[in-house]
Amino acid sequence: MKSPIHLQEVKMRKLFWLLLAAVVIYSGYWMIGAKGTESAIAAWIDSRASEGWQAEVADIKTRGFPTRFDTEIREPQLADPRTGVALSTPRIEILSQSHRPTRFTLRMAPEVTLASPYQRLDITQDLAEAQLFVDPGPSLTLDHAALSLQNMRVASTATWGFTLESGVITTQRQADDPLTHDIALHVEGFAPTGGLIDGLDPEGLLSDRFEALDLDMQATFDGPWNIHALEGPRPQPTHIDLTTLSAHWGELDLKLAGAFDIDARGYPIGKLAIKAENWREMIELAISVGAIPENMSNLTLRAGEMLAGLSGRKDTIDAELTLKDGMISLGFIPLGPAPRIVIR
């Protein structure tokens, strides 16, 4: 008969070999996951290069054993020949927990350069980080995300720029309509710099920064936001339901709400309710930047006075903007061309 000590030793040996097997299996899983991540990124870059992109990286490394997959892409340089947009930065980090591969963090280096055929943007920030939650599978379809920005500075070779104290953008795909996302934005301390403030406010009507900018809307796109959206044509918005857009800049206070479709050319079609305090300064600002033609300035100001009179306060307009045929109208007064809403 075996002694209790001998039986205990047998149990301990079995436990040891069981733990060792578990460590080996998990180590293999981590190595496969790490190499798979690096291979997938390298394959994506090679595919872009074969399509005519400039797509180069100095190195791709994954660390974080045993609980994390933290991948660093060093010195990426990407340029899309279709849009002419190019990105370069010292590094991009993709961070995730090994047991949650569909939940990861995308973190940019403190310096980023974006270039187009028209200008180059030199961007610095203390923080530019996105939390991304995607569906399982090779397409990595976005379910929800949150982007955080801290102390961002943007300088353009076209002599304009801005600084931003903080910004948060969130998006959540709707469960019953996977092509529609609930999108919210909150920005504090947005300050134009360089020639931008002079172009926006040549008469010195405003303070030097937005105190706050808030956006809450639902946007429907013509396709899903997934890995393929980075490779080919971007999903384009087809309908926007604007719950609120509010901006407070010095003495100006602006609120918009409404809904509109977006046609194949990118022009909005619909109506927006507008409430504008100190509206006269807003119209003068729009005239100064060319958004309202100079030959329409007197008519627009008279129309504003009439609309403000209807609202009961001379400094407040409470009216409706019409978006149609590529134009914006305030009541019966045409204000000028509507912006094209196109994602490059």
PDB file of N, CA and C in Angstrom, residues 268 270-272 274 300 319-339:
ATOM      1  N   PRO A 268     -26.355  68.512 -49.017  1.00  0.00           N
ATOM      2  CA  PRO A 268     -27.469  68.204 -48.123  1.00  0.00           C
ATOM      3  C   PRO A 268     -28.798  68.693 -48.675  1.00  0.00           C
ATOM      4  N   GLY A 270     -32.624  69.196 -46.999  1.00  0.00           N
ATOM      5  CA  GLY A 270     -33.487  69.102 -45.831  1.00  0.00           C
ATOM      6  C   GLY A 270     -33.634  70.451 -45.169  1.00  0.00           C
ATOM      7  N   LYS A 271     -33.951  70.432 -43.868  1.00  0.00           N
ATOM      8  CA  LYS A 271     -34.180  71.673 -43.124  1.00  0.00           C
ATOM      9  C   LYS A 271     -33.509  71.592 -41.763  1.00  0.00           C
ATOM     10  N   LEU A 272     -33.014  72.731 -41.309  1.00  0.00           N
ATOM     11  CA  LEU A 272     -32.385  72.846 -40.004  1.00  0.00           C
ATOM     12  C   LEU A 272     -33.001  74.017 -39.254  1.00  0.00           C
ATOM     13  N   ILE A 274     -32.549  76.877 -36.617  1.00  0.00           N
ATOM     14  CA  ILE A 274     -31.396  77.635 -36.142  1.00  0.00           C
ATOM     15  C   ILE A 274     -31.845  78.641 -35.090  1.00  0.00           C
ATOM     16  N   THR A 300     -29.409  90.431 -46.550  1.00  0.00           N
ATOM     17  CA  THR A 300     -29.330  89.437 -45.484  1.00  0.00           C
ATOM     18  C   THR A 300     -29.500  90.091 -44.118  1.00  0.00           C
ATOM     19  N   ALA A 319     -35.186  80.649 -36.476  1.00  0.00           N
ATOM     20  CA  ALA A 319     -35.740  80.463 -37.816  1.00  0.00           C
ATOM     21  C   ALA A 319     -35.356  79.095 -38.356  1.00  0.00           C
ATOM     22  N   GLU A 320     -35.532  78.932 -39.679  1.00  0.00           N
ATOM     23  CA  GLU A 320     -35.280  77.644 -40.316  1.00  0.00           C
ATOM     24  C   GLU A 320     -34.396  77.829 -41.542  1.00  0.00           C
ATOM     25  N   LEU A 321     -33.346  77.003 -41.614  1.00  0.00           N
ATOM     26  CA  LEU A 321     -32.490  76.971 -42.785  1.00  0.00           C
ATOM     27  C   LEU A 321     -32.981  75.899 -43.744  1.00  0.00           C
ATOM     28  N   THR A 322     -33.047  76.238 -45.021  1.00  0.00           N
ATOM     29  CA  THR A 322     -33.414  75.275 -46.057  1.00  0.00           C
ATOM     30  C   THR A 322     -32.180  74.897 -46.854  1.00  0.00           C
ATOM     31  N   LEU A 323     -31.966  73.594 -46.999  1.00  0.00           N
ATOM     32  CA  LEU A 323     -30.835  73.059 -47.757  1.00  0.00           C
ATOM     33  C   LEU A 323     -31.398  72.380 -48.997  1.00  0.00           C
ATOM     34  N   LYS A 324     -31.081  72.951 -50.162  1.00  0.00           N
ATOM     35  CA  LYS A 324     -31.673  72.427 -51.399  1.00  0.00           C
ATOM     36  C   LYS A 324     -30.860  72.903 -52.597  1.00  0.00           C
ATOM     37  N   ASP A 325     -30.705  72.012 -53.566  1.00  0.00           N
ATOM     38  CA  ASP A 325     -30.033  72.357 -54.826  1.00  0.00           C
ATOM     39  C   ASP A 325     -28.635  72.930 -54.601  1.00  0.00           C
ATOM     40  N   GLY A 326     -27.953  72.424 -53.598  1.00  0.00           N
ATOM     41  CA  GLY A 326     -26.599  72.886 -53.334  1.00  0.00           C
ATOM     42  C   GLY A 326     -26.509  74.259 -52.710  1.00  0.00           C
ATOM     43  N   MET A 327     -27.631  74.783 -52.189  1.00  0.00           N
ATOM     44  CA  MET A 327     -27.661  76.129 -51.621  1.00  0.00           C
ATOM     45  C   MET A 327     -28.244  76.089 -50.210  1.00  0.00           C
ATOM     46  N   ILE A 328     -27.960  77.142 -49.448  1.00  0.00           N
ATOM     47  CA  ILE A 328     -28.541  77.359 -48.128  1.00  0.00           C
ATOM     48  C   ILE A 328     -29.378  78.624 -48.184  1.00  0.00           C
ATOM     49  N   SER A 329     -30.600  78.531 -47.646  1.00  0.00           N
ATOM     50  CA  SER A 329     -31.470  79.706 -47.574  1.00  0.00           C
ATOM     51  C   SER A 329     -31.939  79.884 -46.134  1.00  0.00           C
ATOM     52  N   LEU A 330     -32.029  81.132 -45.700  1.00  0.00           N
ATOM     53  CA  LEU A 330     -32.577  81.476 -44.396  1.00  0.00           C
ATOM     54  C   LEU A 330     -33.924  82.127 -44.648  1.00  0.00           C
ATOM     55  N   GLY A 331     -34.991  81.374 -44.343  1.00  0.00           N
ATOM     56  CA  GLY A 331     -36.301  81.858 -44.744  1.00  0.00           C
ATOM     57  C   GLY A 331     -36.352  81.938 -46.262  1.00  0.00           C
ATOM     58  N   PHE A 332     -36.621  83.119 -46.795  1.00  0.00           N
ATOM     59  CA  PHE A 332     -36.683  83.299 -48.246  1.00  0.00           C
ATOM     60  C   PHE A 332     -35.397  83.925 -48.800  1.00  0.00           C
ATOM     61  N   ILE A 333     -34.354  84.078 -47.936  1.00  0.00           N
ATOM     62  CA  ILE A 333     -33.124  84.746 -48.355  1.00  0.00           C
ATOM     63  C   ILE A 333     -32.044  83.702 -48.647  1.00  0.00           C
ATOM     64  N   PRO A 334     -31.536  83.642 -49.889  1.00  0.00           N
ATOM     65  CA  PRO A 334     -30.424  82.721 -50.175  1.00  0.00           C
ATOM     66  C   PRO A 334     -29.146  83.223 -49.503  1.00  0.00           C
ATOM     67  N   LEU A 335     -28.470  82.319 -48.783  1.00  0.00           N
ATOM     68  CA  LEU A 335     -27.251  82.689 -48.071  1.00  0.00           C
ATOM     69  C   LEU A 335     -25.981  82.325 -48.834  1.00  0.00           C
ATOM     70  N   GLY A 336     -26.090  81.347 -49.730  1.00  0.00           N
ATOM     71  CA  GLY A 336     -24.902  80.952 -50.473  1.00  0.00           C
ATOM     72  C   GLY A 336     -24.843  79.447 -50.656  1.00  0.00           C
ATOM     73  N   PRO A 337     -23.728  78.934 -51.193  1.00  0.00           N
ATOM     74  CA  PRO A 337     -23.597  77.507 -51.460  1.00  0.00           C
ATOM     75  C   PRO A 337     -23.577  76.698 -50.169  1.00  0.00           C
ATOM     76  N   ALA A 338     -24.201  75.534 -50.210  1.00  0.00           N
ATOM     77  CA  ALA A 338     -24.154  74.594 -49.090  1.00  0.00           C
ATOM     78  C   ALA A 338     -22.829  73.836 -49.122  1.00  0.00           C
ATOM     79  N   PRO A 339     -22.317  73.437 -47.974  1.00  0.00           N
ATOM     80  CA  PRO A 339     -21.067  72.664 -47.975  1.00  0.00           C
ATOM     81  C   PRO A 339     -21.305  71.252 -48.503  1.00  0.00           C
TER      82      PRO A 339
END
